mmCIF file of C-alpha atoms and ligand atoms in Angstrom:
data_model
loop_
_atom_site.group_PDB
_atom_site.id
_atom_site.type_symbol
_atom_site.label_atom_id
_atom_site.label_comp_id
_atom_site.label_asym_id
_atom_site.label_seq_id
_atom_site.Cartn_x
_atom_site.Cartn_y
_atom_site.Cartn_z
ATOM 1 C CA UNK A 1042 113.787 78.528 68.377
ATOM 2 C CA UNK A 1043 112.866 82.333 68.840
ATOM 3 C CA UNK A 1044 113.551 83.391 72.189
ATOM 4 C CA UNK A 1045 113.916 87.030 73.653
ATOM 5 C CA UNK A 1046 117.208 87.457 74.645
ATOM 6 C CA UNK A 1047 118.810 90.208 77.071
ATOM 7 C CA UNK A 1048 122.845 90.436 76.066
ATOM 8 C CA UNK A 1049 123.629 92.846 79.277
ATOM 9 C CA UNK A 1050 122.243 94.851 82.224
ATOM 10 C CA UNK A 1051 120.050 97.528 81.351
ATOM 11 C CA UNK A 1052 119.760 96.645 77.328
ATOM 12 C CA UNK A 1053 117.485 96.181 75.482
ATOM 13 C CA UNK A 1054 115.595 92.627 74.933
ATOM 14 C CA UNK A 1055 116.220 91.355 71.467
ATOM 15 C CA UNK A 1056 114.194 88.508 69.373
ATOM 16 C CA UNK A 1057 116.439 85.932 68.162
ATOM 17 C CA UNK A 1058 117.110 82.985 66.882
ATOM 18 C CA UNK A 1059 118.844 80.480 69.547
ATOM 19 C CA UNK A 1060 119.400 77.064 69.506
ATOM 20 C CA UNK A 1061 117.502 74.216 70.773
ATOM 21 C CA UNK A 1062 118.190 73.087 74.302
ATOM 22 C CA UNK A 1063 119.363 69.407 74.806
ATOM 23 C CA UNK A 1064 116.940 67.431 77.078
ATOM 24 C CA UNK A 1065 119.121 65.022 79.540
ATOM 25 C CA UNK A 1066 117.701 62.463 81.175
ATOM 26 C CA UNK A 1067 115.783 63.915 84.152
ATOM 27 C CA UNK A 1068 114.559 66.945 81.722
ATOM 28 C CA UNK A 1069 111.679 67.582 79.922
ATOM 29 C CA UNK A 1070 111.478 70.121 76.973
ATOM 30 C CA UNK A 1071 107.904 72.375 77.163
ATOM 31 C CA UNK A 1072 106.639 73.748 74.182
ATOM 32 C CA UNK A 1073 105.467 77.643 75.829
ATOM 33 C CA UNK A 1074 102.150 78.768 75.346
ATOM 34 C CA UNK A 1075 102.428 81.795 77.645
ATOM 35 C CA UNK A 1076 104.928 83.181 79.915
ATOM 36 C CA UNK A 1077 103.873 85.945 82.166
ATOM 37 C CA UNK A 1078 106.045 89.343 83.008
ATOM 38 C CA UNK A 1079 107.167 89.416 86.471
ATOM 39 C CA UNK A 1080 109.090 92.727 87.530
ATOM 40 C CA UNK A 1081 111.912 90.011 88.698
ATOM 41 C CA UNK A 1082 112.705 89.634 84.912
ATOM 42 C CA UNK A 1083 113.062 93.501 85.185
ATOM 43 C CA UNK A 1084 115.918 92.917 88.205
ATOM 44 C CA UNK A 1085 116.986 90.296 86.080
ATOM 45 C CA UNK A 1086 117.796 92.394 82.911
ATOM 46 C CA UNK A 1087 118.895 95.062 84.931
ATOM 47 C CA UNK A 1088 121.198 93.410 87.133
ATOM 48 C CA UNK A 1089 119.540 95.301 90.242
ATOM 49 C CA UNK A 1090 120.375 92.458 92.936
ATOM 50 C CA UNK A 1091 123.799 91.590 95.112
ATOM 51 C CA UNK A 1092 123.130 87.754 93.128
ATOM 52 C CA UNK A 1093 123.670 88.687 89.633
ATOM 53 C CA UNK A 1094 122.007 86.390 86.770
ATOM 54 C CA UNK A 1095 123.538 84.310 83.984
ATOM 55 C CA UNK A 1096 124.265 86.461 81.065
ATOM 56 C CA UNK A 1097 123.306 86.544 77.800
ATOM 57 C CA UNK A 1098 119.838 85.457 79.364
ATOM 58 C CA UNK A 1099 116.389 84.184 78.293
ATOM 59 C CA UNK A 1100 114.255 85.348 81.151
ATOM 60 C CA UNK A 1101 110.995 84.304 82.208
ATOM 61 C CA UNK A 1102 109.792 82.347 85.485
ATOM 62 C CA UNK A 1103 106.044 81.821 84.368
ATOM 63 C CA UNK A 1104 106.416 79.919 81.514
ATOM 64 C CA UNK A 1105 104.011 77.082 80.881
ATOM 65 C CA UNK A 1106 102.896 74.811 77.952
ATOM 66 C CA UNK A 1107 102.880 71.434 76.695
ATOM 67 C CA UNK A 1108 105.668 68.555 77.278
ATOM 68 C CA UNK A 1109 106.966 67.635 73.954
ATOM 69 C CA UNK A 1110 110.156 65.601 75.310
ATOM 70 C CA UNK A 1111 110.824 63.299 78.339
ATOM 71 C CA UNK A 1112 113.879 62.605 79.738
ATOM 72 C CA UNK A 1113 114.723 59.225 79.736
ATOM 73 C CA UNK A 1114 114.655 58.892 83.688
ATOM 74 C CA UNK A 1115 111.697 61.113 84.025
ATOM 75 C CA UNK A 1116 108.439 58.773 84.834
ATOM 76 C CA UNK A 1117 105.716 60.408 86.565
ATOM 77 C CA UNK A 1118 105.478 63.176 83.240
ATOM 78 C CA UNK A 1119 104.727 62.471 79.452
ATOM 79 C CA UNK A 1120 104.246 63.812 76.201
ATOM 80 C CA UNK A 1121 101.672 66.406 76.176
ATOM 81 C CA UNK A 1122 100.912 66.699 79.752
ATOM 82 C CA UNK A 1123 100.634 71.140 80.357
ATOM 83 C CA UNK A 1124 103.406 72.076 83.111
ATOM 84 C CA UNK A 1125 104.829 75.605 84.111
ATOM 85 C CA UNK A 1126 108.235 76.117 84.730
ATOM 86 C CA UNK A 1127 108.456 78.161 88.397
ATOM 87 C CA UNK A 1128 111.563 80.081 89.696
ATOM 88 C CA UNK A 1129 111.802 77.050 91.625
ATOM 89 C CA UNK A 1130 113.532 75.421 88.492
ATOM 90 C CA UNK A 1131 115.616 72.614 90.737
ATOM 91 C CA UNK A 1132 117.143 72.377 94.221
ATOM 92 C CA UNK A 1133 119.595 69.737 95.626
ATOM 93 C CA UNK A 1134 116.637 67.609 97.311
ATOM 94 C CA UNK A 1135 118.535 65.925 99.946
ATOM 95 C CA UNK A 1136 119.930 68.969 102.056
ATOM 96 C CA UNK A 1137 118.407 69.993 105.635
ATOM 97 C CA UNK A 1138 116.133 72.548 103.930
ATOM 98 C CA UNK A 1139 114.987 70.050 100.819
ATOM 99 C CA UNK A 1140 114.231 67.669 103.457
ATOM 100 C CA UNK A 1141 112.467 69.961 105.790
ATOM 101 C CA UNK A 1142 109.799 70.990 103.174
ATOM 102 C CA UNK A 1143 112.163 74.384 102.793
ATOM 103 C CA UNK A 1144 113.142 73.363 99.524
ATOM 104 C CA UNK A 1145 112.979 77.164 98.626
ATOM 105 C CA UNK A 1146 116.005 78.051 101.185
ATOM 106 C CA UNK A 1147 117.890 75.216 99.470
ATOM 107 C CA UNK A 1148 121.480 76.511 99.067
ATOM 108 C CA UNK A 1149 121.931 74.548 95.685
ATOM 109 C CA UNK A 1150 118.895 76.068 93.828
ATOM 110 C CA UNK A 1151 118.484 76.655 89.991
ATOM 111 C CA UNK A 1152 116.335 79.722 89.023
ATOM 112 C CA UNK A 1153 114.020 79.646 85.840
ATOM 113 C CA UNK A 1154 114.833 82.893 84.203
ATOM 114 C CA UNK A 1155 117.698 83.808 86.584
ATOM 115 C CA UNK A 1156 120.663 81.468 86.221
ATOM 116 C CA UNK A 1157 119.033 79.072 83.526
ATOM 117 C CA UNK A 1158 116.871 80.263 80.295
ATOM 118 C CA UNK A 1159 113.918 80.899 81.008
ATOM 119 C CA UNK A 1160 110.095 80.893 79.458
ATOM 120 C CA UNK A 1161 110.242 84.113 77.260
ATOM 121 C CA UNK A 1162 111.248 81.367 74.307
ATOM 122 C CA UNK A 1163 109.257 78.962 71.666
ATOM 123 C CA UNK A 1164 110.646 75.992 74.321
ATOM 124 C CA UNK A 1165 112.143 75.681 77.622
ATOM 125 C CA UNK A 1166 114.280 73.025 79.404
ATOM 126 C CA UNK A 1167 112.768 72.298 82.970
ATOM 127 C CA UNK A 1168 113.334 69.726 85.495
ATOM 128 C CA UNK A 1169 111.355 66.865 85.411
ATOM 129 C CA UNK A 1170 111.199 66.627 88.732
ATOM 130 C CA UNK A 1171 110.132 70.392 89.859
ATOM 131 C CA UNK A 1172 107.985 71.196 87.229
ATOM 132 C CA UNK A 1173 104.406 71.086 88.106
ATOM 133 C CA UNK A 1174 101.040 70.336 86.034
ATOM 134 C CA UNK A 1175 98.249 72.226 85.655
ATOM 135 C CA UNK A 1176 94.844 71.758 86.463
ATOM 136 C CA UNK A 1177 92.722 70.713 83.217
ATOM 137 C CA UNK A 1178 89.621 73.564 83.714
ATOM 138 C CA UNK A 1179 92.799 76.254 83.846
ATOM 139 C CA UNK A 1180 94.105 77.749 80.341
ATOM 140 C CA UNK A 1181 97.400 78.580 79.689
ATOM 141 C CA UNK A 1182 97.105 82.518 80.287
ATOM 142 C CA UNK A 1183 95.040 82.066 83.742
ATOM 143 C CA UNK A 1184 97.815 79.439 84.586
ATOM 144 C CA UNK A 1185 100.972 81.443 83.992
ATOM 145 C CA UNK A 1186 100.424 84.102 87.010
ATOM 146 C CA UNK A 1187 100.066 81.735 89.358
ATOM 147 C CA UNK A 1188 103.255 79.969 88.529
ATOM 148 C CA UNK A 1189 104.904 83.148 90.164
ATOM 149 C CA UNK A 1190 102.855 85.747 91.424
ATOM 150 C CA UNK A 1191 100.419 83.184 92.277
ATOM 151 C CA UNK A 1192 102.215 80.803 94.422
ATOM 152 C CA UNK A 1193 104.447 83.898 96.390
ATOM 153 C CA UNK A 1194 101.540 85.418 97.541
ATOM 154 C CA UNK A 1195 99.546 82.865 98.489
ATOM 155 C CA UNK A 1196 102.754 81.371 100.503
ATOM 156 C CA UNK A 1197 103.624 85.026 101.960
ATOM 157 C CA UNK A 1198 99.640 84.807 103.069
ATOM 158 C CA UNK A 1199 100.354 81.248 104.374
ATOM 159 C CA UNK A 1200 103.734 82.960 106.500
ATOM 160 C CA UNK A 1201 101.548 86.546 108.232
ATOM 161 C CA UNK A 1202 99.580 83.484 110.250
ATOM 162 C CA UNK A 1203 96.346 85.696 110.016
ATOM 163 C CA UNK A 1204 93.682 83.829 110.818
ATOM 164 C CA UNK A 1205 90.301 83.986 109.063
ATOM 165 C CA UNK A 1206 88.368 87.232 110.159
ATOM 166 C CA UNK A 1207 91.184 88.819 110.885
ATOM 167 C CA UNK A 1208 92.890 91.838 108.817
ATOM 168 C CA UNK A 1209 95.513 91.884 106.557
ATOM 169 C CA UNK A 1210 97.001 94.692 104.131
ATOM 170 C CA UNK A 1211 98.476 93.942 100.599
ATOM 171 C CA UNK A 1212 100.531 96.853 100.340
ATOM 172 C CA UNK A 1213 101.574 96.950 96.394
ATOM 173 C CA UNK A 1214 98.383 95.461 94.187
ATOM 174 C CA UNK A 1215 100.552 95.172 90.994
ATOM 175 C CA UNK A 1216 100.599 91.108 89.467
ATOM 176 C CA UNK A 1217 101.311 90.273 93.014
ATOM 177 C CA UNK A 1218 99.377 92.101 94.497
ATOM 178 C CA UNK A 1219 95.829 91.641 93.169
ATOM 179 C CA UNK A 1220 96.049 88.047 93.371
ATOM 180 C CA UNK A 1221 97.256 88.268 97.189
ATOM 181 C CA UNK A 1222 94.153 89.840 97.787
ATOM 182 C CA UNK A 1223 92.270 87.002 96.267
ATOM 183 C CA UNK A 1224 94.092 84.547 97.835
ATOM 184 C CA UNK A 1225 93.452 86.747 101.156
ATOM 185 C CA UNK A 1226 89.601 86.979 100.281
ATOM 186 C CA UNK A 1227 89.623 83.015 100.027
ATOM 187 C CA UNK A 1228 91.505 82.476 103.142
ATOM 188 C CA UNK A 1229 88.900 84.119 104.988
ATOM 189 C CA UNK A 1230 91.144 87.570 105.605
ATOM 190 C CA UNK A 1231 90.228 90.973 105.819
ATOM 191 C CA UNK A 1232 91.783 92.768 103.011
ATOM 192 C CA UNK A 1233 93.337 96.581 102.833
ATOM 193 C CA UNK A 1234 94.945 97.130 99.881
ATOM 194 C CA UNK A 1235 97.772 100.019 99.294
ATOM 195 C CA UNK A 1236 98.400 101.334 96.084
ATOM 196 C CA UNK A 1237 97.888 104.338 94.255
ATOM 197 C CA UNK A 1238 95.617 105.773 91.183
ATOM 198 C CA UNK A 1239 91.743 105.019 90.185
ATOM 199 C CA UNK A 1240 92.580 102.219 88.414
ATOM 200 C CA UNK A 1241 94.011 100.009 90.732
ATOM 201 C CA UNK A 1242 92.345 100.369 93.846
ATOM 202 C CA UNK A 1243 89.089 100.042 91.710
ATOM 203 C CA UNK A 1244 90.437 96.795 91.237
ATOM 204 C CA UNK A 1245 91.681 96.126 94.718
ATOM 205 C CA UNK A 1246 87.696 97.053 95.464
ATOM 206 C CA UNK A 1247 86.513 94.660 92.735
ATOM 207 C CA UNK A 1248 88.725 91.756 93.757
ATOM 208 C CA UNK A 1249 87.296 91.738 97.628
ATOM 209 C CA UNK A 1250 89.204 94.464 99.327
ATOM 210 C CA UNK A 1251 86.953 96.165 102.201
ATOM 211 C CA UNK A 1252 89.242 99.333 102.321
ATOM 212 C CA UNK A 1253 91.823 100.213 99.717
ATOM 213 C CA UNK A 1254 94.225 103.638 99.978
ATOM 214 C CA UNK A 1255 96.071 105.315 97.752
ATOM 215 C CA UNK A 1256 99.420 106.171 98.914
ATOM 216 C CA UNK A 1257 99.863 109.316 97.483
ATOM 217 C CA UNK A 1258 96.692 111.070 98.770
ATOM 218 C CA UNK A 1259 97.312 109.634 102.597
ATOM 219 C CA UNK A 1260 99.649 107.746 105.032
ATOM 220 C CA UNK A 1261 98.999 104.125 104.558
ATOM 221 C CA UNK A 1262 100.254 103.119 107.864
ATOM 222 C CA UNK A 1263 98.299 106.207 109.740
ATOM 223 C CA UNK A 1264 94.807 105.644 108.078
ATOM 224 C CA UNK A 1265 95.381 101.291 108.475
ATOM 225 C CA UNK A 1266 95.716 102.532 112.394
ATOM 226 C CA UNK A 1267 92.140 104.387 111.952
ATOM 227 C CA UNK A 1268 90.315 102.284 110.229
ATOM 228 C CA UNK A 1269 90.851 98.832 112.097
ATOM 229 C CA UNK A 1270 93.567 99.599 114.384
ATOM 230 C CA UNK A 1271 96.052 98.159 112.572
ATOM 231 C CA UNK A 1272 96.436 94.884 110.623
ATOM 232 C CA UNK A 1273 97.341 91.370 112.297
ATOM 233 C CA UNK A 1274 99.633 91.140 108.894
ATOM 234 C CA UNK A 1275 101.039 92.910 106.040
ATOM 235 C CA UNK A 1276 102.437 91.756 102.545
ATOM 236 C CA UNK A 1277 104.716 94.140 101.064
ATOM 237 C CA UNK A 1278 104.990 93.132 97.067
ATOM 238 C CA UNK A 1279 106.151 97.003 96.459
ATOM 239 C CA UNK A 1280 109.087 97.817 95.100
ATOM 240 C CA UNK A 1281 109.964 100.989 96.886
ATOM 241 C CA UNK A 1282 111.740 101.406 100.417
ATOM 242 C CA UNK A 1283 109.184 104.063 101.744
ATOM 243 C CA UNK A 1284 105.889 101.189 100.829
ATOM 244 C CA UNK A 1285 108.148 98.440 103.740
ATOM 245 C CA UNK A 1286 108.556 101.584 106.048
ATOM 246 C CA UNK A 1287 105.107 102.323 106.194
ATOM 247 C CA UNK A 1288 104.060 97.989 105.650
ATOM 248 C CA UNK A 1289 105.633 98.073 108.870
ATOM 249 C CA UNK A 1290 104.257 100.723 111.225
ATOM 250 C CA UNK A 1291 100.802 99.694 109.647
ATOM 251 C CA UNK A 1292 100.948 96.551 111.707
ATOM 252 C CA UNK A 1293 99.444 96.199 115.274
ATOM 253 C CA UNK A 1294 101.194 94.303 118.485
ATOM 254 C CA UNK A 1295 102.131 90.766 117.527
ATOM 255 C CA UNK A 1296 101.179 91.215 114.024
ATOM 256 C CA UNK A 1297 103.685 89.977 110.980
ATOM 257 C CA UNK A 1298 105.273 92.062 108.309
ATOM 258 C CA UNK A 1299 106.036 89.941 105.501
ATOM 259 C CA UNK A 1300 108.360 90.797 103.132
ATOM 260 C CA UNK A 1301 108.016 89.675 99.638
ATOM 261 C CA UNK A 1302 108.756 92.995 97.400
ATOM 262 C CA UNK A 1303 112.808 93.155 96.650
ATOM 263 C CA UNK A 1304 113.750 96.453 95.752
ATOM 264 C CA UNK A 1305 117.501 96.843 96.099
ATOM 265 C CA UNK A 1306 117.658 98.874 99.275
ATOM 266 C CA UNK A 1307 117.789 98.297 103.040
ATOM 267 C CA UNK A 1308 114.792 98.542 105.135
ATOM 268 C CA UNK A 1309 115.707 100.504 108.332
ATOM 269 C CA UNK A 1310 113.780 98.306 111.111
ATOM 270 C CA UNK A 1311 113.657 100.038 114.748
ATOM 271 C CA UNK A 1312 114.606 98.009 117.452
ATOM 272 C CA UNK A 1313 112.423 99.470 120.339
ATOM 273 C CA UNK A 1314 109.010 99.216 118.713
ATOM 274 C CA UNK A 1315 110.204 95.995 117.063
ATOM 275 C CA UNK A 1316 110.708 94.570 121.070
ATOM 276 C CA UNK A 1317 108.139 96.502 122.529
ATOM 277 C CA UNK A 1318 105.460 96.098 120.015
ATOM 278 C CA UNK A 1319 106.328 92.001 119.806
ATOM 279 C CA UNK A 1320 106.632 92.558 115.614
ATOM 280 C CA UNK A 1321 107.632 90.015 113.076
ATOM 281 C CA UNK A 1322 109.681 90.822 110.451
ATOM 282 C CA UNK A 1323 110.055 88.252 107.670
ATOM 283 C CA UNK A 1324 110.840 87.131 104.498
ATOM 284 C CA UNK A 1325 109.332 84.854 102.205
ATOM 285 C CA UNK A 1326 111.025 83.882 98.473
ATOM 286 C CA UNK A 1327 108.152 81.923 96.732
ATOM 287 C CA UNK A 1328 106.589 78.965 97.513
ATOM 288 C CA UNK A 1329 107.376 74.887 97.328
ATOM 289 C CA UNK A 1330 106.099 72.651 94.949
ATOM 290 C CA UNK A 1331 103.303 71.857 97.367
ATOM 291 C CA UNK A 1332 102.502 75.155 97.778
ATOM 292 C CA UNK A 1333 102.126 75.577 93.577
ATOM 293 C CA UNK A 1334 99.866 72.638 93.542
ATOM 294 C CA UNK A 1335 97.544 74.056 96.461
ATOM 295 C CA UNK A 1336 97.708 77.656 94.803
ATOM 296 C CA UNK A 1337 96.759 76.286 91.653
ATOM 297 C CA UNK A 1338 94.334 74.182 92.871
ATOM 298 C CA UNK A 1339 92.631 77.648 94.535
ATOM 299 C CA UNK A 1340 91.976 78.507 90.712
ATOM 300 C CA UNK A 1341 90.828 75.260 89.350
ATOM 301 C CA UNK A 1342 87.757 75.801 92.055
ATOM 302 C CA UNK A 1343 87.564 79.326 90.489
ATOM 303 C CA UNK A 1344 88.391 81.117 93.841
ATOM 304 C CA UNK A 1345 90.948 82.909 92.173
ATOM 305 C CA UNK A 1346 91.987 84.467 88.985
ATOM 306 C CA UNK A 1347 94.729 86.227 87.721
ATOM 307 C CA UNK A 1348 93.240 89.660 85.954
ATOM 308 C CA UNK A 1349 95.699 89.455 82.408
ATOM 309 C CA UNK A 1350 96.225 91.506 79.343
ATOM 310 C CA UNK A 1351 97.901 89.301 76.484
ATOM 311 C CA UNK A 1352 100.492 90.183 74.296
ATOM 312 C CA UNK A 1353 103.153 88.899 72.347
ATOM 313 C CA UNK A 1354 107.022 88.326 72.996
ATOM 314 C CA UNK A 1355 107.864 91.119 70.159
ATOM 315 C CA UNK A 1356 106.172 93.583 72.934
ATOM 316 C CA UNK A 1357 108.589 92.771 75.656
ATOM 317 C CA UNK A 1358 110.593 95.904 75.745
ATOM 318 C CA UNK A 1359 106.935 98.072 75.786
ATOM 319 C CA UNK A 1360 105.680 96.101 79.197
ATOM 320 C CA UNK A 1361 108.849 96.468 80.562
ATOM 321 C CA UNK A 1362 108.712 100.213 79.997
ATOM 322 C CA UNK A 1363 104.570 100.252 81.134
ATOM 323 C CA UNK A 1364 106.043 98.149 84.439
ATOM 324 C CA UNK A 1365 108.781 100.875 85.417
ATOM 325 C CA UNK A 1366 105.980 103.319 84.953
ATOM 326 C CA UNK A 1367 103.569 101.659 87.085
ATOM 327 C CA UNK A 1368 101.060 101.557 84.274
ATOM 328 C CA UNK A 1369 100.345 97.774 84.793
ATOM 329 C CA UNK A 1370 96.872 96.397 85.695
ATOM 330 C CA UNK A 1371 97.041 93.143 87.087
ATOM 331 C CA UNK A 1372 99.848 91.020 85.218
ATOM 332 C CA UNK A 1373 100.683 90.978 81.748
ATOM 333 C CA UNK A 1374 101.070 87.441 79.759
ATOM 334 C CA UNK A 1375 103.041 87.205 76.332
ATOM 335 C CA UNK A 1376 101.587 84.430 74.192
ATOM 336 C CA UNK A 1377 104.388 82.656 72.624
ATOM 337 C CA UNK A 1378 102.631 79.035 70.793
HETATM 338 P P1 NAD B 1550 104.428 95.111 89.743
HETATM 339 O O1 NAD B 1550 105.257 96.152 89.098
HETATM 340 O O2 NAD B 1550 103.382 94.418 88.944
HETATM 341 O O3 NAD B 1550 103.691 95.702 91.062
HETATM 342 C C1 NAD B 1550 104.303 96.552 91.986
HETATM 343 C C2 NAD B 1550 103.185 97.457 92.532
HETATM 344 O O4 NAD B 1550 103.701 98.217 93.638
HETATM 345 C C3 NAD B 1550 102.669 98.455 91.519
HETATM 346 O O5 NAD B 1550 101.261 98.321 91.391
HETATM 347 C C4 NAD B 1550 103.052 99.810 92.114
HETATM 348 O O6 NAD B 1550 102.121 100.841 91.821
HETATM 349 C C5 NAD B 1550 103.052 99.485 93.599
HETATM 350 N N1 NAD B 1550 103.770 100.452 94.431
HETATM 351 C C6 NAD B 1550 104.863 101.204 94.142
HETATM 352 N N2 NAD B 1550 105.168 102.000 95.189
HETATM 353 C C7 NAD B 1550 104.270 101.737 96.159
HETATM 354 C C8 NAD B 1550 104.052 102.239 97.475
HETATM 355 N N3 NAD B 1550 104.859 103.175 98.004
HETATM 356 N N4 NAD B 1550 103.027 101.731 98.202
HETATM 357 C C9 NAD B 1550 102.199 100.790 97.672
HETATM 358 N N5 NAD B 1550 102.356 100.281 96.425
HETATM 359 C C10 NAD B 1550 103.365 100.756 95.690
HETATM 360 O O7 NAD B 1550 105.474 94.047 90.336
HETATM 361 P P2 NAD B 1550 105.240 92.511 90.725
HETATM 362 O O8 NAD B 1550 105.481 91.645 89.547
HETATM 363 O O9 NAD B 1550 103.990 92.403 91.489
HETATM 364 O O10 NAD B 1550 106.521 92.276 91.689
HETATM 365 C C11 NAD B 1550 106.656 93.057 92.859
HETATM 366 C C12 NAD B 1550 107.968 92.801 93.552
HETATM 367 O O11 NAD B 1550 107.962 91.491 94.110
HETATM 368 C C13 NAD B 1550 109.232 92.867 92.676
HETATM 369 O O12 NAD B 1550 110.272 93.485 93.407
HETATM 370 C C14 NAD B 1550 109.559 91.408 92.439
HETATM 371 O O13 NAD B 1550 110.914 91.180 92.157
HETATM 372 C C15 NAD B 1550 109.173 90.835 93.765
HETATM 373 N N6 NAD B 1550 108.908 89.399 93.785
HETATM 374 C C16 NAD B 1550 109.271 88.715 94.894
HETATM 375 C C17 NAD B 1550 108.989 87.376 94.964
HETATM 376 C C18 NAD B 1550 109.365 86.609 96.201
HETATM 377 O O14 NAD B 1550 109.345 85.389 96.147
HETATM 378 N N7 NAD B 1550 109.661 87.252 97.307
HETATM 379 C C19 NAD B 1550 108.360 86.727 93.911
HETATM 380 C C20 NAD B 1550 107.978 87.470 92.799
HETATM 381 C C21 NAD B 1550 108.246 88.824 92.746
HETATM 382 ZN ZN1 ZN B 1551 118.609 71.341 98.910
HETATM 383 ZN ZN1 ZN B 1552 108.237 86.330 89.709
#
């Protein structure tokens, strides 16, 4: 099968031929139709975080298609049904966090894309048992997103506890951030969005934010403190250390910064204002299989959509180079079947 293949950190992707993967019995083997570009399959090829992934790698954590094998112990899937395979690829499902509905703090965890192949490939392996349908009225392009960007944001949403009416800022609108907004919108939020250049916050406007500001032209966290006093919540999907500073002096008292972004550095938190101003600092990795289903469930009623330029898996090493650049719109999905 062709699959796009990254040999080491910081080279070059390269189209190849690779075998096959064997489906045992609680696997199913998905035929890709589209695989979205997350900038984790960036950090993936270039090694950026303290976990380090399987190399060679086939990356790719928004893969989805149609089943074309079962496992024999797989019962609830069949031929044909449409599935994405999420970062989420398997956890242990009986430890404390598995059980608790945590399953994405589960310390035995597989990663699509990270320490398995992934969906930037003609097929890919899954788990029967984590990967998730799709909605009928949702193609393949408008599905992919969500399997990443999708369900993050709208579980980072889920973790700032803003209520409806009340204000949150998407700091980063990149192919997280313009669907957080969305999800934001549907929830009932308030949205100010942080990013910079026409483009972008034109979209941030389109999409249902009420204020949008472009971080090179003023201080996000100063003019957030204008305009509504500050938020009740932030979502950081940046990936840039200064973008968390200012996500977190851009909330008010009590509010919630959430943390979703991973660029490689530390975030410097201050204690003082952390006690005194009753802040929340937190992190949030994805979302559960529930969380998937009710994400994509927001798009089947058409309250969301991911905003997606299509290309092909030959242009891989291009979007990666648009990505580092900034020069993204929404998310980009490669069309593989
Ligand atoms: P992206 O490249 O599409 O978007 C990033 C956006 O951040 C861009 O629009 C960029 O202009 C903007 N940005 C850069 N500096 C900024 C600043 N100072 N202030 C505001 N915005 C700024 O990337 P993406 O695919 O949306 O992923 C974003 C990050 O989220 C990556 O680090 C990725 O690894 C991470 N991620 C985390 C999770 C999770 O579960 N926590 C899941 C998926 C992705
Ligand atoms: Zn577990
Ligand atoms: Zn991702």
């Amino acid at each position: 099968m062709k699959a796009a293949v990254v040999n080491k950190f910081k080279g070059p992707l390269v189209i190849k031929d690779i075998p096959l993967p064997q489906v045992k019995p609680r696997d199913i083997l998905v035929k890709i139709h589209a695989c979205g570009v997350c900038h984790t399959d960036l950090h993936a090829c270039h090694g950026d975080w303290p976990v380090k992934p399987k190399m060679p790698l086939v990356p790719g954590h928004e893969g989805v298609g149609e089943i074309v094998e079962v496992g024999s112990e797989i019962q609830h899937l069949k031929v044909g049904d449409r599935v994405g395979v999420p970062w989420l690829y398997s956890a242990c499902g009986h430890c404390d966090y598995c059980l608790e509905g945590q399953e994405t703090l589960c310390l035995d965890q597989h990663n699509a894309g990270y320490s398995v192949d992934g969906g930037y490939a003609e097929f890919c392996l899954a788990n029967g048992d984590y990967a998730i349908k799709i909605p009928d009225n949702i193609s393949y392009v408008d599905a992919a997103p969500l399997f990443c960007a999708g369900v993050t944001t709208y579980k980072a949403l889920k973790v700032t506890d803003v209520k409806p009416g009340q204000w949150v800022a998407i700091v980063g609108v990149g192919g997280l951030g313009h669907l957080a907004i969305q999800y934001a919108v549907a929830m009932g939020m308030n949205v100010i969005a942080v990013d910079t250049g026409a483009e972008k916050l034109s979209l941030a406007k389109e999409l249902g934010a009420t204020h949008c500001i472009d971080f090179m032209k003023e201080k996000p966290s100063q003019a957030i403190h204008n305009l509504v006093n500050g938020v009740h919540g932030v979502v950081c999907t940046a990936v840039s250390k200064p973008a968390f500073e200012e996500a977190y002096r851009a909330i008010r008292r009590g509010g919630a910064c959430v943390l979703v972004g991973l660029p490689p550095e530390d975030m410097p938190i201050p204690i003082f204002d952390t006690v005194l101003n009753g802040i929340k600092v937190i992190g949030s990795i994805v979302g559960t299989r529930k969380d998937l289903q009710e994400c994509l469930q927001f798009a089947a009623e058409g309250k969301v959509k991911a905003i997606t330029e299509v290309k092909q898996l030959d242009d891989i090493n291009d979007i990666f180079d648009d990505m580092i650049k900034g020069e993204i719109n929404g998310r980009i999905v490669m069309e593989i079947a």
